[in-house]
Amino acid sequence: MQNKHSSAIEVGILGATGMVGQRFIQLLENHPWFRIVWLAASYRSAGKRYEDAAKWRLDTPCPERIAQMTISPNTPEGAPRVIFAALDTDIALELEPRFAAAGCAVVSNSSAFRMVPNVPLVIPEVNADHLHLIEAQSWRQQSGGYIVTNPNCSAIGLVMALKPIQERFGVEQIFVTTMQAVSGAGYPGVASMDILGNVVPFIKNEEQKMEAETLKLLGTLDANTIRPLAARMSAHCNRVAVEDGHTECVSIKLSRPATREEMLAAWAEFKPLAGQHLPTAPAQPVEWVAQEDRPQPRLDKNRGNGMAATVGRLRPCGLLDWKFTVLSHNTIRGAAGAAIVNAELLLSLGKLEPIALAAAQT
Ligand SMILES: NC(=O)c1ccc[n+]([C@@H]2O[C@H](COP(=O)([O-])OP(=O)(O)OC[C@H]3O[C@@H](n4cnc5c(N)ncnc54)[C@H](OP(=O)(O)O)[C@@H]3O)[C@@H](O)[C@H]2O)c1
């Protein structure tokens, strides 16, 4: 599938050696619209060949072209104008504004700017209209650059499952318990001695992020601010001995009653991007599995090429109205894939194009 340019748009990856950085490389390698031309990580990696700096952790080989690339310094000089960022929060706080100020579109995975009022926190299927917020960013006004973020990996599957329900019936209360994969903590992440045969009932700041981000994502755009969804929410976040895929048990109270058939129809008919032809967007964003013991991370995490949220076990809840289980791939839909589909949406809206063209002309 071609974009409106005759050639692919040049992109870079900040944090290219990490768990999410590697997913970016894997997902972008044969991307029809974007081509990786620049990789950066910390000063420890700068100047090295990628294959010497990164401990490749994915189950497909590192592309040879990438393996031979040299890691650049983490500065905007010489970087392309479209940057996928996969940095730890404290580093992102410092570096992402520098790239935005230098005129780059920074499509970020980190939590550093997600809750800043004029920074869009976006899932294209859920709240594409929130991208309007970039026009209120001073970087955008001064250099053309901006920051767009995608949510925490625990929030994304939940919000994809909630959006069609919220649209049709309203959601007033959300109670969720997560079972989150170890890859969500980056590499090397949780020590094997802490997680093997074990469950860790604490992930620092995760519950607060999940609650705040869910309500912002389901909120409404009002001029240049987001009014968060006025729902009550409680999240319990746990780390479990699973490699990839976050599983979440959800109970919800609705504003209007819904039957089981109506709930299933809301998920089945949820195709807000139909006809937009974004290459990474799944045709069926929320997939239903009917078997009573699904979804499971090992069996269902790769549905929609890892970009779908899989729901199952819908049944009445004794406390609220309905309960169900949702699963999503944390480093694909919950991280790199989320950012890539955000960039595809930006390009299709003409918000990436002027920036990329300016780079090509300089
Ligand atoms: N893993 C997930 O499922 C997931 C999901 C959603 C969001 N996220 C978020 O994505 C971000 C990255 O997560 P991750 O799991 O990929 O972490 P990670 O595996 O620890 O990777 C961190 C990356 O940041 C680089 N880095 C460290 N200091 C740097 C500096 N001063 N300048 C430039 N680069 C620097 C590292 O490079 P070196 O190799 O040179 O140290 C590495 O490439 C985090 O904010 C995380 O919260 C992760």
Short mmCIF file of C-alpha atoms in Angstrom, two decimals, residues 158-159 162-163 165-167 169-176 208 210-220 227-235 250-255 320:
data_model
loop_
_atom_site.label_atom_id
_atom_site.label_comp_id
_atom_site.label_asym_id
_atom_site.label_seq_id
_atom_site.Cartn_x
_atom_site.Cartn_y
_atom_site.Cartn_z
CA LEU A 158 -9.03 -2.15 28.49
CA VAL A 159 -9.90 1.08 26.68
CA LEU A 162 -14.61 -0.21 26.82
CA LYS A 163 -14.94 2.30 23.98
CA ILE A 165 -19.59 -0.14 25.28
CA GLN A 166 -19.19 3.45 26.46
CA GLU A 167 -20.48 4.78 23.11
CA PHE A 169 -24.51 2.33 26.89
CA GLY A 170 -22.28 4.67 28.90
CA VAL A 171 -19.82 3.41 31.53
CA GLU A 172 -20.10 4.72 35.10
CA GLN A 173 -17.82 2.41 37.08
CA ILE A 174 -14.79 0.31 36.10
CA PHE A 175 -13.10 -2.27 38.32
CA VAL A 176 -10.08 -4.01 36.79
CA GLN A 208 -2.43 5.51 38.97
CA MET A 210 -3.98 3.11 34.25
CA GLU A 211 -6.80 4.97 35.98
CA ALA A 212 -5.83 8.46 34.81
CA GLU A 213 -5.05 7.43 31.23
CA THR A 214 -8.24 5.40 30.80
CA LEU A 215 -10.40 8.37 31.75
CA LYS A 216 -8.41 10.77 29.50
CA LEU A 217 -8.62 8.37 26.53
CA LEU A 218 -12.38 8.01 26.95
CA GLY A 219 -12.76 11.74 27.55
CA THR A 220 -14.10 14.36 25.17
CA ARG A 227 -12.74 16.50 29.67
CA PRO A 228 -12.00 13.07 31.22
CA LEU A 229 -14.78 10.49 31.29
CA ALA A 230 -16.78 11.02 34.49
CA ALA A 231 -16.54 7.40 35.63
CA ARG A 232 -15.27 5.92 38.89
CA MET A 233 -12.43 3.49 38.42
CA SER A 234 -10.29 1.18 40.54
CA ALA A 235 -7.30 -0.78 39.15
CA VAL A 250 -12.92 -6.26 34.22
CA SER A 251 -16.25 -5.42 35.89
CA ILE A 252 -18.30 -2.45 34.71
CA LYS A 253 -21.45 -0.57 35.66
CA LEU A 254 -23.34 0.91 32.70
CA SER A 255 -25.50 4.04 32.43
CA LEU A 320 -21.67 -4.18 38.96
#
